GROMACS .gro file of C-alpha atoms in nm:
model
  300
    1MET     CA    1  -6.576  16.337   7.418
    2THR     CA    2  -6.421  16.057   7.623
    3GLN     CA    3  -6.717  15.940   7.833
    4SER     CA    4  -6.785  15.570   7.794
    5HIS     CA    5  -7.130  15.414   7.806
    6PRO     CA    6  -7.232  15.048   7.847
    7ARG     CA    7  -7.185  14.824   7.546
    8ILE     CA    8  -7.494  14.653   7.414
    9SER     CA    9  -7.555  14.284   7.350
   10LYS     CA   10  -7.921  14.261   7.246
   11ALA     CA   11  -8.072  14.310   6.902
   12VAL     CA   12  -8.439  14.333   6.811
   13ILE     CA   13  -8.557  14.246   6.460
   14PRO     CA   14  -8.919  14.336   6.377
   15ALA     CA   15  -9.049  14.071   6.136
   16ALA     CA   16  -9.427  14.075   6.171
   17GLY     CA   17  -9.514  14.244   5.841
   18LEU     CA   18  -9.746  14.078   5.592
   19GLY     CA   19  -9.524  14.134   5.289
   20THR     CA   20  -9.814  14.245   5.071
   21ARG     CA   21  -9.584  14.396   4.807
   22PHE     CA   22  -9.457  14.047   4.728
   23LEU     CA   23  -9.788  13.868   4.693
   24PRO     CA   24  -9.859  13.596   4.593
   25ALA     CA   25  -9.511  13.472   4.693
   26THR     CA   26  -9.572  13.577   5.054
   27LYS     CA   27  -9.918  13.423   5.085
   28ALA     CA   28  -9.771  13.126   5.275
   29THR     CA   29  -9.402  13.223   5.298
   30PRO     CA   30  -9.278  13.506   5.520
   31LYS     CA   31  -9.122  13.784   5.312
   32GLU     CA   32  -8.814  13.762   5.536
   33MET     CA   33  -8.758  13.408   5.405
   34LEU     CA   34  -8.741  13.512   5.040
   35PRO     CA   35  -8.394  13.413   4.916
   36VAL     CA   36  -8.127  13.666   4.832
   37VAL     CA   37  -7.909  13.444   4.613
   38ASP     CA   38  -7.900  13.134   4.837
   39LYS     CA   39  -7.978  13.267   5.186
   40PRO     CA   40  -8.304  13.411   5.316
   41ALA     CA   41  -8.293  13.787   5.363
   42ILE     CA   42  -8.341  13.756   5.738
   43GLN     CA   43  -8.019  13.557   5.778
   44TYR     CA   44  -7.812  13.846   5.643
   45VAL     CA   45  -7.964  14.065   5.917
   46VAL     CA   46  -7.892  13.820   6.199
   47GLU     CA   47  -7.538  13.777   6.067
   48GLU     CA   48  -7.492  14.154   6.082
   49ALA     CA   49  -7.605  14.166   6.445
   50ALA     CA   50  -7.375  13.880   6.540
   51SER     CA   51  -7.078  14.040   6.361
   52ALA     CA   52  -7.131  14.355   6.569
   53GLY     CA   53  -7.115  14.151   6.890
   54LEU     CA   54  -7.491  14.134   6.950
   55ASP     CA   55  -7.543  13.764   7.013
   56ASP     CA   56  -7.883  13.789   7.189
   57VAL     CA   57  -8.146  13.838   6.917
   58LEU     CA   58  -8.520  13.886   6.971
   59MET     CA   59  -8.737  13.855   6.663
   60ILE     CA   60  -9.082  14.018   6.668
   61THR     CA   61  -9.304  13.791   6.462
   62GLY     CA   62  -9.669  13.738   6.377
   63ARG     CA   63  -9.900  13.474   6.239
   64ASN     CA   64  -9.760  13.247   5.965
   65LYS     CA   65  -9.401  13.329   6.067
   66ARG     CA   66  -9.308  12.987   6.202
   67PRO     CA   67  -9.057  12.926   5.916
   68LEU     CA   68  -8.839  13.199   6.068
   69GLU     CA   69  -8.807  12.999   6.389
   70ASP     CA   70  -8.747  12.678   6.198
   71HIS     CA   71  -8.471  12.835   5.990
   72PHE     CA   72  -8.265  12.933   6.295
   73ASP     CA   73  -8.331  12.602   6.470
   74ARG     CA   74  -8.144  12.276   6.422
   75ASN     CA   75  -8.269  12.035   6.157
   76TYR     CA   76  -8.132  11.703   6.274
   77GLU     CA   77  -8.286  11.493   5.996
   78LEU     CA   78  -8.132  11.711   5.723
   79GLU     CA   79  -7.800  11.735   5.904
   80SER     CA   80  -7.788  11.358   5.945
   81ALA     CA   81  -7.865  11.302   5.577
   82LEU     CA   82  -7.591  11.542   5.469
   83GLN     CA   83  -7.346  11.386   5.712
   84LYS     CA   84  -7.416  11.038   5.573
   85LYS     CA   85  -7.353  11.169   5.222
   86GLY     CA   86  -7.025  11.322   5.332
   87ASP     CA   87  -7.146  11.663   5.211
   88ALA     CA   88  -6.948  11.872   5.456
   89ASP     CA   89  -6.994  12.202   5.270
   90ARG     CA   90  -7.375  12.193   5.269
   91LEU     CA   91  -7.379  12.061   5.625
   92ALA     CA   92  -7.178  12.362   5.738
   93LYS     CA   93  -7.419  12.599   5.559
   94VAL     CA   94  -7.720  12.436   5.724
   95GLN     CA   95  -7.564  12.452   6.070
   96GLU     CA   96  -7.444  12.811   6.026
   97SER     CA   97  -7.784  12.970   6.077
   98SER     CA   98  -7.848  12.788   6.405
   99ASP     CA   99  -7.508  12.884   6.547
  100LEU     CA  100  -7.520  13.258   6.477
  101ALA     CA  101  -7.684  13.382   6.797
  102THR     CA  102  -7.916  13.296   7.083
  103MET     CA  103  -8.258  13.347   6.925
  104HIS     CA  104  -8.580  13.450   7.100
  105TYR     CA  105  -8.926  13.514   6.956
  106VAL     CA  106  -9.236  13.707   7.057
  107ARG     CA  107  -9.553  13.774   6.857
  108GLN     CA  108  -9.666  14.129   6.797
  109GLY     CA  109 -10.032  14.037   6.771
  110ASP     CA  110 -10.191  14.350   6.627
  111PRO     CA  111  -9.995  14.525   6.348
  112LYS     CA  112  -9.980  14.869   6.508
  113GLY     CA  113  -9.660  14.996   6.351
  114LEU     CA  114  -9.285  14.988   6.410
  115GLY     CA  115  -9.310  15.169   6.742
  116HIS     CA  116  -9.549  14.907   6.874
  117ALA     CA  117  -9.326  14.626   6.744
  118VAL     CA  118  -9.029  14.773   6.932
  119LEU     CA  119  -9.243  14.808   7.245
  120CYS     CA  120  -9.312  14.433   7.230
  121ALA     CA  121  -8.941  14.385   7.306
  122ALA     CA  122  -8.956  14.566   7.641
  123PRO     CA  123  -8.990  14.258   7.868
  124HIS     CA  124  -8.691  14.093   7.700
  125VAL     CA  125  -8.467  14.399   7.677
  126GLY     CA  126  -8.540  14.539   8.022
  127HIS     CA  127  -8.333  14.845   8.115
  128GLU     CA  128  -8.048  14.787   7.872
  129PRO     CA  129  -7.966  14.980   7.554
  130PHE     CA  130  -8.037  14.769   7.248
  131ALA     CA  131  -8.024  14.767   6.869
  132VAL     CA  132  -8.311  14.746   6.622
  133LEU     CA  133  -8.247  14.608   6.272
  134LEU     CA  134  -8.514  14.622   6.003
  135GLY     CA  135  -8.512  14.321   5.775
  136ASP     CA  136  -8.575  14.512   5.451
  137ASP     CA  137  -8.238  14.689   5.472
  138LEU     CA  138  -7.939  14.466   5.406
  139ILE     CA  139  -7.604  14.626   5.484
  140ASP     CA  140  -7.298  14.488   5.307
  141PRO     CA  141  -7.073  14.316   5.565
  142ARG     CA  142  -6.775  14.504   5.421
  143ASP     CA  143  -6.936  14.825   5.553
  144PRO     CA  144  -6.988  14.756   5.927
  145LEU     CA  145  -7.255  15.020   5.996
  146LEU     CA  146  -7.400  14.860   6.309
  147LYS     CA  147  -7.060  14.819   6.472
  148ARG     CA  148  -6.992  15.188   6.409
  149MET     CA  149  -7.327  15.277   6.566
  150VAL     CA  150  -7.248  15.067   6.873
  151ASP     CA  151  -6.915  15.250   6.905
  152VAL     CA  152  -7.089  15.589   6.873
  153HIS     CA  153  -7.335  15.487   7.144
  154ALA     CA  154  -7.046  15.385   7.370
  155GLN     CA  155  -6.902  15.735   7.320
  156TYR     CA  156  -7.211  15.957   7.334
  157GLY     CA  157  -7.478  15.747   7.507
  158GLY     CA  158  -7.845  15.805   7.432
  159SER     CA  159  -7.974  15.674   7.101
  160VAL     CA  160  -7.810  15.646   6.759
  161ILE     CA  161  -7.986  15.621   6.422
  162ALA     CA  162  -7.849  15.541   6.078
  163LEU     CA  163  -7.881  15.814   5.817
  164MET     CA  164  -7.818  15.820   5.445
  165GLU     CA  165  -7.827  16.112   5.204
  166VAL     CA  166  -8.094  16.066   4.936
  167ASP     CA  167  -8.222  16.267   4.645
  168PRO     CA  168  -8.446  16.539   4.793
  169GLU     CA  169  -8.731  16.421   4.570
  170GLN     CA  170  -8.715  16.080   4.740
  171ILE     CA  171  -8.722  16.202   5.100
  172HIS     CA  172  -9.101  16.153   5.122
  173LEU     CA  173  -9.035  15.779   5.126
  174TYR     CA  174  -8.836  15.796   5.451
  175GLY     CA  175  -8.822  15.938   5.797
  176CYS     CA  176  -8.610  16.253   5.781
  177ALA     CA  177  -8.370  16.411   6.033
  178ALA     CA  178  -8.274  16.769   6.108
  179VAL     CA  179  -7.911  16.766   6.223
  180ASP     CA  180  -7.615  16.962   6.357
  181THR     CA  181  -7.255  16.866   6.290
  182THR     CA  182  -7.019  16.721   6.554
  183GLU     CA  183  -6.644  16.685   6.584
  184ASP     CA  184  -6.674  16.339   6.420
  185GLY     CA  185  -6.710  16.363   6.045
  186ASP     CA  186  -6.961  16.079   6.007
  187VAL     CA  187  -7.162  16.165   6.321
  188VAL     CA  188  -7.433  16.430   6.350
  189LYS     CA  189  -7.652  16.539   6.638
  190VAL     CA  190  -8.020  16.492   6.561
  191THR     CA  191  -8.234  16.792   6.655
  192GLY     CA  192  -8.560  16.693   6.489
  193LEU     CA  193  -8.734  16.407   6.308
  194VAL     CA  194  -9.021  16.400   6.060
  195GLU     CA  195  -9.190  16.086   5.925
  196LYS     CA  196  -9.211  16.087   5.542
  197PRO     CA  197  -9.231  16.463   5.484
  198GLU     CA  198  -9.311  16.626   5.153
  199PRO     CA  199  -8.987  16.744   4.987
  200ALA     CA  200  -9.074  17.111   5.046
  201ASP     CA  201  -9.121  17.046   5.418
  202ALA     CA  202  -8.818  16.824   5.475
  203PRO     CA  203  -8.552  16.971   5.709
  204SER     CA  204  -8.273  16.793   5.518
  205ASN     CA  205  -8.207  16.511   5.272
  206TYR     CA  206  -8.085  16.283   5.552
  207ALA     CA  207  -8.308  15.977   5.542
  208ILE     CA  208  -8.343  15.734   5.831
  209ILE     CA  209  -8.254  15.380   5.726
  210GLY     CA  210  -8.332  15.064   5.916
  211ARG     CA  211  -8.071  15.056   6.191
  212TYR     CA  212  -8.112  15.199   6.541
  213VAL     CA  213  -7.936  15.181   6.875
  214LEU     CA  214  -8.190  15.284   7.138
  215ASP     CA  215  -8.185  15.390   7.499
  216PRO     CA  216  -8.438  15.186   7.702
  217HIS     CA  217  -8.624  15.506   7.799
  218VAL     CA  218  -8.780  15.479   7.454
  219PHE     CA  219  -9.017  15.216   7.596
  220ASP     CA  220  -9.169  15.464   7.843
  221ILE     CA  221  -9.228  15.709   7.560
  222LEU     CA  222  -9.374  15.447   7.327
  223ARG     CA  223  -9.625  15.341   7.592
  224LYS     CA  224  -9.764  15.696   7.582
  225THR     CA  225  -9.725  15.762   7.210
  226GLU     CA  226 -10.051  15.806   7.022
  227PRO     CA  227 -10.089  15.662   6.671
  228GLY     CA  228  -9.940  15.897   6.414
  229ARG     CA  229  -9.896  15.881   6.039
  230GLY     CA  230 -10.095  15.591   5.889
  231GLY     CA  231 -10.273  15.531   6.219
  232GLU     CA  232  -9.965  15.352   6.353
  233ILE     CA  233  -9.740  15.405   6.653
  234GLN     CA  234  -9.432  15.558   6.494
  235LEU     CA  235  -9.084  15.501   6.634
  236THR     CA  236  -8.989  15.834   6.475
  237ASP     CA  237  -9.232  16.017   6.706
  238ALA     CA  238  -9.071  15.861   7.013
  239LEU     CA  239  -8.723  15.948   6.889
  240GLN     CA  240  -8.838  16.307   6.841
  241GLN     CA  241  -8.925  16.325   7.211
  242LEU     CA  242  -8.584  16.185   7.304
  243ALA     CA  243  -8.417  16.447   7.084
  244ASP     CA  244  -8.628  16.723   7.242
  245ASP     CA  245  -8.537  16.635   7.602
  246GLU     CA  246  -8.187  16.497   7.654
  247LYS     CA  247  -8.253  16.458   8.026
  248VAL     CA  248  -8.480  16.163   7.943
  249GLY     CA  249  -8.273  15.898   7.768
  250GLY     CA  250  -7.986  16.115   7.654
  251PRO     CA  251  -7.925  16.275   7.314
  252VAL     CA  252  -7.996  16.131   6.971
  253HIS     CA  253  -7.707  16.109   6.726
  254GLY     CA  254  -7.693  15.987   6.370
  255VAL     CA  255  -7.425  15.797   6.181
  256VAL     CA  256  -7.414  15.909   5.818
  257PHE     CA  257  -7.372  15.592   5.614
  258LYS     CA  258  -7.207  15.604   5.272
  259GLY     CA  259  -7.156  15.234   5.219
  260ARG     CA  260  -7.340  14.958   5.033
  261ARG     CA  261  -7.705  14.907   5.122
  262TYR     CA  262  -7.948  14.668   4.955
  263ASP     CA  263  -8.320  14.742   4.985
  264THR     CA  264  -8.521  14.418   4.969
  265GLY     CA  265  -8.853  14.577   5.064
  266ASP     CA  266  -8.932  14.675   4.705
  267ARG     CA  267  -8.961  14.424   4.423
  268GLY     CA  268  -8.732  14.613   4.186
  269ASP     CA  269  -8.470  14.680   4.453
  270TYR     CA  270  -8.497  14.319   4.568
  271LEU     CA  271  -8.402  14.201   4.220
  272ARG     CA  272  -8.119  14.453   4.199
  273ALA     CA  273  -7.989  14.334   4.537
  274ILE     CA  274  -7.976  13.975   4.414
  275VAL     CA  275  -7.791  14.075   4.096
  276ARG     CA  276  -7.538  14.291   4.283
  277LEU     CA  277  -7.466  14.029   4.548
  278ALA     CA  278  -7.446  13.746   4.294
  279CYS     CA  279  -7.202  13.947   4.082
  280GLU     CA  280  -6.974  13.992   4.383
  281ARG     CA  281  -6.971  13.626   4.489
  282GLU     CA  282  -6.643  13.447   4.418
  283ASP     CA  283  -6.823  13.121   4.339
  284LEU     CA  284  -7.098  13.270   4.121
  285GLY     CA  285  -6.971  13.608   4.008
  286PRO     CA  286  -6.739  13.530   3.715
  287ASP     CA  287  -6.987  13.315   3.520
  288PHE     CA  288  -7.286  13.528   3.618
  289ARG     CA  289  -7.119  13.854   3.514
  290THR     CA  290  -7.027  13.702   3.178
  291TRP     CA  291  -7.386  13.594   3.119
  292LEU     CA  292  -7.521  13.929   3.238
  293ARG     CA  293  -7.301  14.125   2.997
  294SER     CA  294  -7.410  13.899   2.715
  295TYR     CA  295  -7.775  13.931   2.807
  296VAL     CA  296  -7.762  14.310   2.829
  297THR     CA  297  -7.569  14.339   2.501
  298GLU     CA  298  -7.767  14.091   2.294
  299GLU     CA  299  -8.115  14.093   2.442
  300MET     CA  300  -8.164  14.447   2.567
   0.00000   0.00000   0.00000
């Protein structure tokens, strides 16, 4: 297929969740600001969007999320103090977050689910295709998933979702896709979607992970979508309608991801993400790996 479709420039990051699984740490601190080594989790996500060429980022926030805005804003007092100390390295790290992208913010208000959060982006996105990145999924920058999805959208149009093969017994934790193969080895055509099915009812073991490239027609569908599983407006239900009728918003394709993904939405996986990323850091890795081996050998 040689047809080319418009490239996208806007990314939407839903960040209005309460972070109840991380209480009491998230009582006054947004879960997206919890550090993964020495950067908040949300910064990894914005960096990913910027690396894929999406430099216009809308964050969907809620109450008590002001630290997110502060983090991506300039802090002149801190920058001045670091400059006076001659601490160029830390100054560069502080300025990095405010130079990543043009940031915008809108409050979701009522927590009515991911579909509703995406719908809050409609006035900003308009009639352009756009990306959605969920903050709990961190994708290793050495595995440019989002860039691949943008390329697939440019080729096929419509919407593109990220898929990952999981153990069939774990599929009830995810949205699940029924698929057909295409001429591209890592691309499938999505024919059906089910939100968190029981293993016996799942059409495949392809789980939807937190990256989407969406046709703007999804907004029209979301406006009419009734609350589904959990009493929330599910993005999966809207994507199902797009897959059912290609005349409205084009087809839905999936990119099968086999790279490195770090799940920070679960406490155990959050800790594992920190350990894995710290081990791979050039500045921290050698000493940390030595300590970790010693700890596992002697203490465990």
